[in-house]
Amino acid sequence: MKKLRCDKPYDIDEARKKKGLPRRKRRDSRTTAYELTIRIPEEYRTYFENKKKLTRTVFALNRKDDLKSQIEAFEDEKNAELERKQEERGWVRQGEGKGEPGRCMTPLGSYAERYIEIRSNGSVGKDTIRNERRYLRYIDAAIGAIPVCKVTAEDVETCLLMVPELSERWALERQAAWEENRRTARWAKKHGTLVKPFKPIKVAGADMQSKVLKFLREVMNYALEKEDIPKNVAKAKFLTRVFKKSKPLIDPLMADDAARFLQEVEKLLLGYLKVTLLLLLNTGMRPEEMLAIRAGNIIFDGNETVISITGALDRDGKTIKDYPKSDAGRRSVPVDDYTADTVRAWVELKSEMMRALGYRPSMSMLVCGPEMIPRTYQSWYRDWLKFAEDAGFEGVRPYALRHTFATLNLANGENIKTVAALMGHASSAYTLDLYAAYVPNTGIGIGKRYMNFLRAAA
């Protein structure tokens, strides 16, 4: 454990003298006033109410003996307080002073909780902290009671294997609580029914296992750097091979289905839904990016209209974040003339609607929604489902249009780097790895071309 140390004492009397201020009152006029400061390392701030430093004013007859003894007493007091608070949380280290790293006997769950507390002081975002607490729940339930220095790779494997089982159990418990709640008269009065069936429960799988493993590795790395454990067992190779993150579901429309989808969209009357469907099909943007587009993001030009994507709808469905999924998400995408004319007509129509309601249209006006506030994804998704059912595209996800944009453009010979940039991917290698198997006709004729090349070279 790091020892808390004082900074160089600050001479208060000398500072007040330079400012023309009188000395502070004291019992012994022969003493000098000093301010002692201990700067608290970030990992220990949770024990001191998140304070960054501790201060104390002392009065000393001399610097050599009296002041030195008071500094040592201050340091000893705060180090003892730190050790006491650590012991209250189970923080006991063994092996220190014996030529080997200390072995922290703190339960893994408590250790990971403290790791999250340290990071929650502003070093990471709220969404990250919320997700890490979800991962911690699985760890606590499976292996949280094991001392962090005694956790093995097999323990980590056990935790990851229990993720689907725990997820299902908790989902069923939540559903039982909801079932009990909707038996009340208040629920019936609000919803008008007691028999509306629940949706099938969702059980965490390979993705959650991969995320829990990644979080465990971060926690164990932190413990390794602090010399609380001799080795990061969560980095065992067999864990990496078995618990891989699954690839996203790729479900593009084939060319003929995409053409039919476009025909159905063109039949719609001018409105926000038609605009949103055209933008998704024509640009490959994500639905959360589409719902955040403002009038000022659209640059109508005589040659080609361009839409700048600079934000995305947050998970709460009410606020728009300035930064999309990644830095590569900030991009400009071109649209065809038909889509541009439809968007322009809708912007003009919505502006007239705003003026009729007494509002003044501006460049910050949201395009993809009939209201003045952001359209939530769920509200838009209900309209999507109705359109999909009426047009004969039941079961098609909104993200299928994004995948359709990528696969058909690649099949049409577009440059992979261009498609990656339009999709907002940080690397063209990711785009190729994701969509190569879904691009039609990529392997047709390759054998003939290869053999013809060899014969021509003979």
CSV table of C-alpha atoms in Angstrom, one decimal:
chain,number,residue,atom,x,y,z
A,1,MET,CA,0.0,0.0,0.0
A,2,LYS,CA,1.3,3.5,-0.9
A,3,LYS,CA,2.0,5.6,2.2
A,4,LEU,CA,0.5,9.1,2.3
A,5,ARG,CA,3.1,11.8,2.5
A,6,CYS,CA,3.1,15.5,3.2
A,7,ASP,CA,4.1,18.1,0.7
A,8,LYS,CA,6.7,20.8,1.7
A,9,PRO,CA,5.2,22.8,4.6
A,10,TYR,CA,3.7,26.1,3.7
A,11,ASP,CA,4.8,29.1,5.9
A,12,ILE,CA,1.5,30.9,6.6
A,13,ASP,CA,3.2,33.7,8.6
A,14,GLU,CA,5.6,34.5,5.8
A,15,ALA,CA,2.8,34.6,3.2
A,16,ARG,CA,0.6,36.9,5.4
A,17,LYS,CA,3.6,39.2,6.0
A,18,LYS,CA,4.2,39.6,2.2
A,19,LYS,CA,0.5,40.6,1.9
A,20,GLY,CA,0.7,43.1,4.7
A,21,LEU,CA,-1.6,41.0,6.9
A,22,PRO,CA,-1.2,40.5,10.7
A,23,ARG,CA,-0.2,37.1,12.1
A,24,ARG,CA,-2.8,34.7,13.3
A,25,LYS,CA,-3.6,34.5,17.0
A,26,ARG,CA,-1.8,31.7,18.8
A,27,ARG,CA,-1.1,30.6,22.4
A,28,ASP,CA,2.7,30.9,22.1
A,29,SER,CA,3.8,33.9,20.2
A,30,ARG,CA,7.2,32.3,19.6
A,31,THR,CA,5.7,29.7,17.2
A,32,THR,CA,5.4,29.9,13.4
A,33,ALA,CA,2.2,28.8,11.6
A,34,TYR,CA,2.5,26.2,8.9
A,35,GLU,CA,0.0,24.5,6.6
A,36,LEU,CA,0.5,20.8,6.0
A,37,THR,CA,-0.9,19.2,2.9
A,38,ILE,CA,-1.3,15.5,1.9
A,39,ARG,CA,-2.2,14.9,-1.7
A,40,ILE,CA,-4.4,11.8,-1.9
A,41,PRO,CA,-3.7,9.4,-4.8
A,42,GLU,CA,-6.8,8.8,-7.0
A,43,GLU,CA,-7.2,5.2,-5.9
A,44,TYR,CA,-7.6,6.2,-2.2
A,45,ARG,CA,-10.0,9.2,-2.6
A,46,THR,CA,-13.1,7.1,-2.0
A,47,TYR,CA,-11.8,6.5,1.6
A,48,PHE,CA,-11.7,10.3,2.2
A,49,GLU,CA,-15.0,11.4,0.7
A,50,ASN,CA,-13.4,11.9,-2.7
A,51,LYS,CA,-11.2,14.7,-1.4
A,52,LYS,CA,-8.1,15.4,-3.4
A,53,LYS,CA,-6.0,16.6,-0.5
A,54,LEU,CA,-6.0,16.9,3.3
A,55,THR,CA,-4.8,20.0,5.1
A,56,ARG,CA,-3.9,20.9,8.7
A,57,THR,CA,-2.6,24.1,10.3
A,58,VAL,CA,0.1,23.6,12.9
A,59,PHE,CA,2.2,25.9,15.1
A,60,ALA,CA,5.9,24.9,15.5
A,61,LEU,CA,8.8,26.4,17.5
A,62,ASN,CA,11.4,25.2,14.9
A,63,ARG,CA,11.5,23.3,11.7
A,64,LYS,CA,14.1,20.7,12.7
A,65,ASP,CA,12.3,19.0,15.5
A,66,ASP,CA,8.9,20.4,16.4
A,67,LEU,CA,7.6,20.8,12.8
A,68,LYS,CA,9.1,17.5,11.7
A,69,SER,CA,7.4,15.6,14.6
A,70,GLN,CA,4.0,17.3,13.8
A,71,ILE,CA,4.4,16.3,10.1
A,72,GLU,CA,5.1,12.7,11.0
A,73,ALA,CA,2.2,12.7,13.4
A,74,PHE,CA,-0.2,14.0,10.7
A,75,GLU,CA,1.1,11.4,8.2
A,76,ASP,CA,0.8,8.5,10.7
A,77,GLU,CA,-2.7,9.6,11.6
A,78,LYS,CA,-4.0,9.6,8.1
A,79,ASN,CA,-2.2,6.4,7.1
A,80,ALA,CA,-3.7,4.7,10.1
A,81,GLU,CA,-7.2,6.0,9.1
A,82,LEU,CA,-6.6,4.7,5.5
A,83,GLU,CA,-5.6,1.3,6.8
A,84,ARG,CA,-8.6,1.1,9.1
A,85,LYS,CA,-11.0,2.0,6.4
A,86,GLN,CA,-9.4,-0.6,4.1
A,87,GLU,CA,-9.7,-3.3,6.7
A,88,GLU,CA,-13.4,-2.4,7.1
A,89,ARG,CA,-13.9,-3.3,3.4
A,90,GLY,CA,-11.8,-6.5,3.8
A,91,TRP,CA,-8.6,-5.0,2.3
A,92,VAL,CA,-5.9,-7.1,3.9
A,93,ARG,CA,-2.6,-7.7,2.1
A,94,GLN,CA,-0.3,-10.6,2.8
A,95,GLY,CA,3.4,-11.1,1.8
A,96,GLU,CA,4.5,-7.5,2.1
A,97,GLY,CA,8.0,-7.0,3.3
A,98,LYS,CA,9.0,-10.6,2.4
A,99,GLY,CA,10.5,-9.9,-1.0
A,100,GLU,CA,7.3,-10.7,-2.9
A,101,PRO,CA,4.3,-8.6,-4.1
A,102,GLY,CA,1.5,-8.2,-1.6
A,103,ARG,CA,-1.4,-10.5,-2.0
A,104,CYS,CA,-4.7,-8.7,-1.5
A,105,MET,CA,-7.3,-10.9,0.3
A,106,THR,CA,-10.2,-8.6,-0.6
A,107,PRO,CA,-13.1,-10.4,-2.3
A,108,LEU,CA,-13.1,-10.0,-6.0
A,109,GLY,CA,-16.6,-8.4,-6.0
A,110,SER,CA,-15.5,-5.7,-3.5
A,111,TYR,CA,-12.3,-5.1,-5.4
A,112,ALA,CA,-14.2,-4.6,-8.7
A,113,GLU,CA,-16.7,-2.3,-7.0
A,114,ARG,CA,-13.9,-0.1,-5.8
A,115,TYR,CA,-12.3,-0.1,-9.3
A,116,ILE,CA,-15.6,1.2,-10.6
A,117,GLU,CA,-15.9,3.9,-7.9
A,118,ILE,CA,-12.4,5.2,-8.7
A,119,ARG,CA,-13.3,5.5,-12.4
A,120,SER,CA,-16.7,7.1,-11.7
A,121,ASN,CA,-15.0,10.2,-10.4
A,122,GLY,CA,-15.0,11.6,-14.0
A,123,SER,CA,-12.4,9.5,-15.9
A,124,VAL,CA,-15.1,7.6,-17.8
A,125,GLY,CA,-18.7,8.4,-18.9
A,126,LYS,CA,-21.9,7.5,-17.1
A,127,ASP,CA,-22.9,4.9,-19.8
A,128,THR,CA,-19.6,3.0,-19.2
A,129,ILE,CA,-20.1,3.0,-15.4
A,130,ARG,CA,-23.6,1.7,-15.8
A,131,ASN,CA,-22.5,-1.1,-18.1
A,132,GLU,CA,-19.6,-2.0,-15.7
A,133,ARG,CA,-22.1,-2.3,-12.9
A,134,ARG,CA,-24.1,-4.8,-15.0
A,135,TYR,CA,-21.0,-6.9,-15.5
A,136,LEU,CA,-20.2,-6.7,-11.8
A,137,ARG,CA,-23.5,-8.2,-11.0
A,138,TYR,CA,-22.6,-11.4,-12.8
A,139,ILE,CA,-19.2,-11.5,-11.1
A,140,ASP,CA,-20.7,-10.9,-7.7
A,141,ALA,CA,-23.2,-13.7,-8.1
A,142,ALA,CA,-20.7,-16.2,-9.5
A,143,ILE,CA,-17.2,-15.7,-7.9
A,144,GLY,CA,-17.5,-12.4,-6.1
A,145,ALA,CA,-16.6,-13.9,-2.7
A,146,ILE,CA,-13.3,-15.3,-3.8
A,147,PRO,CA,-10.2,-13.2,-2.7
A,148,VAL,CA,-8.8,-11.4,-5.7
A,149,CYS,CA,-5.4,-13.0,-5.2
A,150,LYS,CA,-6.8,-16.5,-5.2
A,151,VAL,CA,-9.0,-16.2,-8.4
A,152,THR,CA,-7.9,-18.7,-11.0
A,153,ALA,CA,-8.6,-19.0,-14.7
A,154,GLU,CA,-11.0,-21.8,-14.0
A,155,ASP,CA,-13.0,-19.5,-11.7
A,156,VAL,CA,-13.2,-16.9,-14.5
A,157,GLU,CA,-14.4,-19.7,-16.8
A,158,THR,CA,-17.1,-20.7,-14.3
A,159,CYS,CA,-18.3,-17.1,-14.0
A,160,LEU,CA,-18.6,-16.8,-17.8
A,161,LEU,CA,-20.4,-20.1,-18.1
A,162,MET,CA,-23.0,-18.9,-15.5
A,163,VAL,CA,-23.8,-15.7,-17.4
A,164,PRO,CA,-26.7,-17.2,-19.5
A,165,GLU,CA,-28.1,-19.0,-16.4
A,166,LEU,CA,-28.0,-15.9,-14.2
A,167,SER,CA,-29.5,-13.8,-17.0
A,168,GLU,CA,-32.4,-16.1,-17.4
A,169,ARG,CA,-33.1,-16.3,-13.7
A,170,TRP,CA,-33.1,-12.6,-13.2
A,171,ALA,CA,-35.3,-12.1,-16.3
A,172,LEU,CA,-37.8,-14.5,-14.9
A,173,GLU,CA,-37.7,-12.8,-11.5
A,174,ARG,CA,-38.4,-9.4,-13.1
A,175,GLN,CA,-41.2,-10.9,-15.2
A,176,ALA,CA,-42.8,-12.4,-12.1
A,177,ALA,CA,-42.6,-9.0,-10.3
A,178,TRP,CA,-44.3,-7.3,-13.3
A,179,GLU,CA,-46.9,-10.0,-13.4
A,180,GLU,CA,-47.7,-9.3,-9.8
A,181,ASN,CA,-47.8,-5.6,-10.4
A,182,ARG,CA,-50.2,-5.8,-13.3
A,183,ARG,CA,-52.7,-7.7,-11.2
A,184,THR,CA,-53.4,-4.5,-9.3
A,185,ALA,CA,-56.4,-2.3,-10.0
A,186,ARG,CA,-54.2,0.7,-10.8
A,187,TRP,CA,-52.5,-1.2,-13.6
A,188,ALA,CA,-55.9,-2.3,-15.0
A,189,LYS,CA,-57.2,1.3,-14.9
A,190,LYS,CA,-54.1,2.6,-16.7
A,191,HIS,CA,-53.7,-0.1,-19.4
A,192,GLY,CA,-57.3,-1.3,-19.7
A,193,THR,CA,-56.3,-5.0,-19.6
A,194,LEU,CA,-54.7,-7.6,-17.4
A,195,VAL,CA,-54.1,-10.3,-20.0
A,196,LYS,CA,-51.6,-8.6,-22.4
A,197,PRO,CA,-48.9,-11.2,-22.9
A,198,PHE,CA,-45.3,-10.5,-22.1
A,199,LYS,CA,-42.6,-10.6,-24.8
A,200,PRO,CA,-40.3,-13.5,-24.7
A,201,ILE,CA,-37.4,-12.9,-22.2
A,202,LYS,CA,-34.0,-12.1,-23.5
A,203,VAL,CA,-31.1,-14.2,-22.2
A,204,ALA,CA,-27.5,-12.9,-22.3
A,205,GLY,CA,-25.2,-14.9,-24.5
A,206,ALA,CA,-21.8,-14.8,-26.1
A,207,ASP,CA,-21.7,-11.0,-26.3
A,208,MET,CA,-22.3,-10.5,-22.6
A,209,GLN,CA,-19.8,-13.3,-21.8
A,210,SER,CA,-17.2,-11.5,-23.9
A,211,LYS,CA,-17.9,-8.1,-22.1
A,212,VAL,CA,-17.7,-9.6,-18.7
A,213,LEU,CA,-14.4,-11.2,-19.6
A,214,LYS,CA,-13.0,-7.9,-20.9
A,215,PHE,CA,-14.1,-6.1,-17.7
A,216,LEU,CA,-12.5,-8.8,-15.5
A,217,ARG,CA,-9.2,-8.4,-17.4
A,218,GLU,CA,-9.3,-4.6,-16.8
A,219,VAL,CA,-9.9,-5.2,-13.0
A,220,MET,CA,-7.1,-7.8,-12.8
A,221,ASN,CA,-4.8,-5.5,-14.8
A,222,TYR,CA,-5.4,-2.8,-12.2
A,223,ALA,CA,-4.7,-5.2,-9.4
A,224,LEU,CA,-1.5,-6.4,-11.1
A,225,GLU,CA,-0.2,-2.8,-11.5
A,226,LYS,CA,-0.8,-2.2,-7.8
A,227,GLU,CA,1.0,-5.5,-7.0
A,228,ASP,CA,-2.1,-6.9,-5.3
A,229,ILE,CA,-1.8,-10.1,-7.4
A,230,PRO,CA,1.1,-11.8,-9.1
A,231,LYS,CA,-0.6,-12.6,-12.4
A,232,ASN,CA,-3.7,-11.7,-14.5
A,233,VAL,CA,-5.4,-15.0,-14.7
A,234,ALA,CA,-8.2,-13.6,-16.8
A,235,LYS,CA,-5.8,-13.4,-19.8
A,236,ALA,CA,-5.5,-17.2,-20.1
A,237,LYS,CA,-5.4,-18.1,-23.8
A,238,PHE,CA,-8.2,-20.7,-23.6
A,239,LEU,CA,-10.6,-18.0,-22.3
A,240,THR,CA,-9.8,-15.9,-25.4
A,241,ARG,CA,-10.5,-18.8,-27.7
A,242,VAL,CA,-13.7,-19.9,-26.1
A,243,PHE,CA,-15.4,-16.7,-25.2
A,244,LYS,CA,-15.1,-14.6,-28.4
A,245,LYS,CA,-17.3,-11.7,-29.1
A,246,SER,CA,-19.9,-12.6,-31.8
A,247,LYS,CA,-20.1,-10.7,-35.0
A,248,PRO,CA,-23.1,-8.4,-35.7
A,249,LEU,CA,-26.1,-9.9,-37.4
A,250,ILE,CA,-25.8,-9.2,-41.1
A,251,ASP,CA,-29.2,-9.4,-42.9
A,252,PRO,CA,-29.1,-7.3,-46.1
A,253,LEU,CA,-31.9,-7.3,-48.7
A,254,MET,CA,-31.0,-8.8,-52.0
A,255,ALA,CA,-31.0,-6.4,-55.0
A,256,ASP,CA,-34.5,-7.3,-56.2
A,257,ASP,CA,-35.9,-7.0,-52.7
A,258,ALA,CA,-34.2,-3.7,-52.2
A,259,ALA,CA,-35.6,-2.4,-55.5
A,260,ARG,CA,-39.1,-3.5,-54.4
A,261,PHE,CA,-38.6,-1.8,-51.0
A,262,LEU,CA,-37.7,1.4,-52.8
A,263,GLN,CA,-40.8,1.2,-54.9
A,264,GLU,CA,-43.0,0.8,-51.8
A,265,VAL,CA,-41.3,3.8,-50.2
A,266,GLU,CA,-41.9,6.0,-53.3
A,267,LYS,CA,-45.6,5.2,-53.1
A,268,LEU,CA,-45.9,6.8,-49.6
A,269,LEU,CA,-47.3,10.3,-49.3
A,270,LEU,CA,-44.8,13.1,-48.3
A,271,GLY,CA,-44.1,12.8,-44.6
A,272,TYR,CA,-41.4,12.2,-42.1
A,273,LEU,CA,-41.7,8.4,-42.4
A,274,LYS,CA,-41.0,8.5,-46.2
A,275,VAL,CA,-38.0,10.8,-45.5
A,276,THR,CA,-36.5,8.5,-42.9
A,277,LEU,CA,-36.9,5.3,-45.0
A,278,LEU,CA,-35.2,7.0,-48.0
A,279,LEU,CA,-32.3,8.2,-45.9
A,280,LEU,CA,-31.7,4.8,-44.3
A,281,LEU,CA,-31.8,3.1,-47.7
A,282,ASN,CA,-29.8,5.7,-49.6
A,283,THR,CA,-27.1,6.5,-47.1
A,284,GLY,CA,-26.5,3.5,-44.9
A,285,MET,CA,-26.6,5.7,-41.7
A,286,ARG,CA,-27.7,4.2,-38.4
A,287,PRO,CA,-31.3,4.8,-37.2
A,288,GLU,CA,-30.0,6.7,-34.2
A,289,GLU,CA,-28.0,9.0,-36.5
A,290,MET,CA,-31.0,9.5,-38.8
A,291,LEU,CA,-33.2,10.6,-36.0
A,292,ALA,CA,-30.7,13.3,-35.0
A,293,ILE,CA,-30.4,15.1,-38.3
A,294,ARG,CA,-31.3,18.8,-38.3
A,295,ALA,CA,-32.1,21.1,-41.1
A,296,GLY,CA,-28.6,22.7,-40.8
A,297,ASN,CA,-26.9,19.3,-41.4
A,298,ILE,CA,-28.3,19.1,-45.0
A,299,ILE,CA,-26.4,21.0,-47.7
A,300,PHE,CA,-28.6,21.4,-50.8
A,301,ASP,CA,-26.3,21.9,-53.8
A,302,GLY,CA,-26.9,22.1,-57.5
A,303,ASN,CA,-24.6,19.2,-58.2
A,304,GLU,CA,-25.1,16.9,-55.2
A,305,THR,CA,-26.9,17.2,-51.8
A,306,VAL,CA,-24.8,16.2,-48.8
A,307,ILE,CA,-25.9,15.4,-45.3
A,308,SER,CA,-23.4,15.9,-42.4
A,309,ILE,CA,-23.7,13.4,-39.6
A,310,THR,CA,-22.6,15.1,-36.4
A,311,GLY,CA,-24.8,13.6,-33.7
A,312,ALA,CA,-26.8,10.6,-32.6
A,313,LEU,CA,-29.9,10.1,-30.5
A,314,ASP,CA,-29.0,9.0,-27.0
A,315,ARG,CA,-30.3,5.8,-25.4
A,316,ASP,CA,-32.9,7.7,-23.4
A,317,GLY,CA,-34.6,8.7,-26.7
A,318,LYS,CA,-34.8,12.3,-25.7
A,319,THR,CA,-31.4,13.9,-26.1
A,320,ILE,CA,-29.0,14.1,-29.0
A,321,LYS,CA,-25.3,13.5,-28.3
A,322,ASP,CA,-22.8,15.7,-30.2
A,323,TYR,CA,-20.5,12.8,-30.9
A,324,PRO,CA,-21.8,9.6,-32.7
A,325,LYS,CA,-20.6,6.1,-32.0
A,326,SER,CA,-17.0,6.9,-32.8
A,327,ASP,CA,-14.8,9.7,-34.3
A,328,ALA,CA,-15.3,8.1,-37.7
A,329,GLY,CA,-19.0,8.6,-37.2
A,330,ARG,CA,-18.6,12.3,-38.0
A,331,ARG,CA,-18.9,12.2,-41.7
A,332,SER,CA,-20.7,13.5,-44.8
A,333,VAL,CA,-22.9,11.3,-47.0
A,334,PRO,CA,-24.2,12.2,-50.5
A,335,VAL,CA,-27.8,11.5,-51.5
A,336,ASP,CA,-29.5,11.2,-54.9
A,337,ASP,CA,-31.7,13.8,-56.5
A,338,TYR,CA,-35.0,12.1,-55.7
A,339,THR,CA,-34.1,11.8,-52.0
A,340,ALA,CA,-32.8,15.4,-51.9
A,341,ASP,CA,-36.1,16.7,-53.5
A,342,THR,CA,-38.2,14.7,-51.0
A,343,VAL,CA,-36.2,16.0,-48.0
A,344,ARG,CA,-36.4,19.6,-49.3
A,345,ALA,CA,-40.1,19.4,-49.8
A,346,TRP,CA,-40.6,17.9,-46.3
A,347,VAL,CA,-38.4,20.6,-44.7
A,348,GLU,CA,-40.5,23.3,-46.3
A,349,LEU,CA,-43.7,21.6,-45.3
A,350,LYS,CA,-42.6,21.2,-41.7
A,351,SER,CA,-41.5,24.8,-41.6
A,352,GLU,CA,-45.0,25.9,-42.7
A,353,MET,CA,-46.4,23.7,-40.0
A,354,MET,CA,-44.2,25.3,-37.4
A,355,ARG,CA,-45.2,28.8,-38.5
A,356,ALA,CA,-48.9,27.9,-38.2
A,357,LEU,CA,-48.2,26.9,-34.6
A,358,GLY,CA,-46.4,30.2,-33.9
A,359,TYR,CA,-42.9,28.8,-34.0
A,360,ARG,CA,-40.0,30.2,-36.1
A,361,PRO,CA,-38.2,27.6,-38.2
A,362,SER,CA,-34.4,27.5,-37.8
A,363,MET,CA,-31.5,25.4,-39.0
A,364,SER,CA,-31.6,23.4,-35.7
A,365,MET,CA,-35.1,22.1,-36.6
A,366,LEU,CA,-35.2,18.3,-36.5
A,367,VAL,CA,-35.9,16.7,-39.9
A,368,CYS,CA,-36.9,13.1,-39.1
A,369,GLY,CA,-40.0,13.6,-37.0
A,370,PRO,CA,-43.3,15.5,-37.1
A,371,GLU,CA,-42.7,17.1,-33.7
A,372,MET,CA,-40.5,19.8,-32.5
A,373,ILE,CA,-38.7,17.5,-30.1
A,374,PRO,CA,-36.6,14.4,-31.0
A,375,ARG,CA,-38.7,11.4,-32.2
A,376,THR,CA,-37.9,8.4,-30.0
A,377,TYR,CA,-36.6,5.3,-31.6
A,378,GLN,CA,-39.6,3.3,-30.2
A,379,SER,CA,-42.1,5.7,-31.7
A,380,TRP,CA,-40.4,5.6,-35.0
A,381,TYR,CA,-40.1,1.8,-34.8
A,382,ARG,CA,-43.8,1.4,-34.4
A,383,ASP,CA,-44.3,3.3,-37.7
A,384,TRP,CA,-41.6,1.1,-39.3
A,385,LEU,CA,-43.4,-2.1,-38.2
A,386,LYS,CA,-46.7,-0.9,-39.7
A,387,PHE,CA,-45.0,0.0,-43.0
A,388,ALA,CA,-43.1,-3.3,-43.1
A,389,GLU,CA,-46.3,-5.2,-42.6
A,390,ASP,CA,-48.2,-3.3,-45.2
A,391,ALA,CA,-45.4,-3.5,-47.8
A,392,GLY,CA,-44.7,-7.3,-47.2
A,393,PHE,CA,-41.4,-6.9,-45.4
A,394,GLU,CA,-42.4,-8.5,-42.1
A,395,GLY,CA,-39.3,-9.4,-40.0
A,396,VAL,CA,-37.0,-7.0,-41.7
A,397,ARG,CA,-34.9,-4.9,-39.2
A,398,PRO,CA,-34.2,-1.2,-39.8
A,399,TYR,CA,-30.5,-2.1,-39.7
A,400,ALA,CA,-31.0,-4.3,-42.7
A,401,LEU,CA,-31.1,-1.2,-44.8
A,402,ARG,CA,-27.7,-0.2,-43.6
A,403,HIS,CA,-26.3,-3.6,-44.4
A,404,THR,CA,-28.1,-3.5,-47.8
A,405,PHE,CA,-26.3,-0.2,-48.6
A,406,ALA,CA,-22.9,-1.7,-47.8
A,407,THR,CA,-23.2,-5.1,-49.6
A,408,LEU,CA,-24.9,-3.8,-52.8
A,409,ASN,CA,-22.4,-1.0,-53.1
A,410,LEU,CA,-19.5,-3.4,-52.7
A,411,ALA,CA,-21.1,-5.8,-55.2
A,412,ASN,CA,-21.5,-2.9,-57.6
A,413,GLY,CA,-17.8,-2.3,-57.6
A,414,GLU,CA,-17.5,0.7,-55.2
A,415,ASN,CA,-14.2,1.2,-53.5
A,416,ILE,CA,-14.0,-0.5,-50.0
A,417,LYS,CA,-12.5,2.6,-48.4
A,418,THR,CA,-15.2,4.8,-49.8
A,419,VAL,CA,-17.9,2.5,-48.4
A,420,ALA,CA,-16.2,2.3,-45.0
A,421,ALA,CA,-16.1,6.1,-44.8
A,422,LEU,CA,-19.7,6.4,-45.7
A,423,MET,CA,-20.7,3.7,-43.2
A,424,GLY,CA,-18.7,5.5,-40.4
A,425,HIS,CA,-16.3,2.6,-39.8
A,426,ALA,CA,-13.0,3.4,-38.3
A,427,SER,CA,-11.2,0.9,-40.5
A,428,SER,CA,-11.9,-0.4,-44.0
A,429,ALA,CA,-10.5,-3.8,-42.8
A,430,TYR,CA,-13.5,-4.0,-40.4
A,431,THR,CA,-15.9,-3.2,-43.3
A,432,LEU,CA,-14.4,-5.9,-45.5
A,433,ASP,CA,-14.3,-8.5,-42.7
A,434,LEU,CA,-17.9,-7.8,-41.9
A,435,TYR,CA,-19.4,-7.8,-45.4
A,436,ALA,CA,-17.1,-9.8,-47.7
A,437,ALA,CA,-19.1,-13.1,-47.3
A,438,TYR,CA,-22.4,-11.3,-48.1
A,439,VAL,CA,-21.3,-9.6,-51.3
A,440,PRO,CA,-22.8,-11.6,-54.2
A,441,ASN,CA,-20.7,-12.7,-57.2
A,442,THR,CA,-17.3,-12.0,-55.5
A,443,GLY,CA,-15.9,-15.4,-56.4
A,444,ILE,CA,-17.6,-16.1,-59.7
A,445,GLY,CA,-15.1,-16.5,-62.5
A,446,ILE,CA,-12.0,-16.3,-60.4
A,447,GLY,CA,-10.7,-19.7,-61.4
A,448,LYS,CA,-11.1,-19.0,-65.1
A,449,ARG,CA,-9.4,-15.6,-64.8
A,450,TYR,CA,-6.5,-17.1,-62.8
A,451,MET,CA,-5.9,-19.9,-65.3
A,452,ASN,CA,-6.1,-17.5,-68.3
A,453,PHE,CA,-3.5,-15.3,-66.5
A,454,LEU,CA,-1.1,-18.2,-66.2
A,455,ARG,CA,-1.5,-19.3,-69.8
A,456,ALA,CA,-1.0,-15.7,-71.0
A,457,ALA,CA,2.3,-15.5,-68.9
A,458,ALA,CA,3.7,-18.8,-70.5
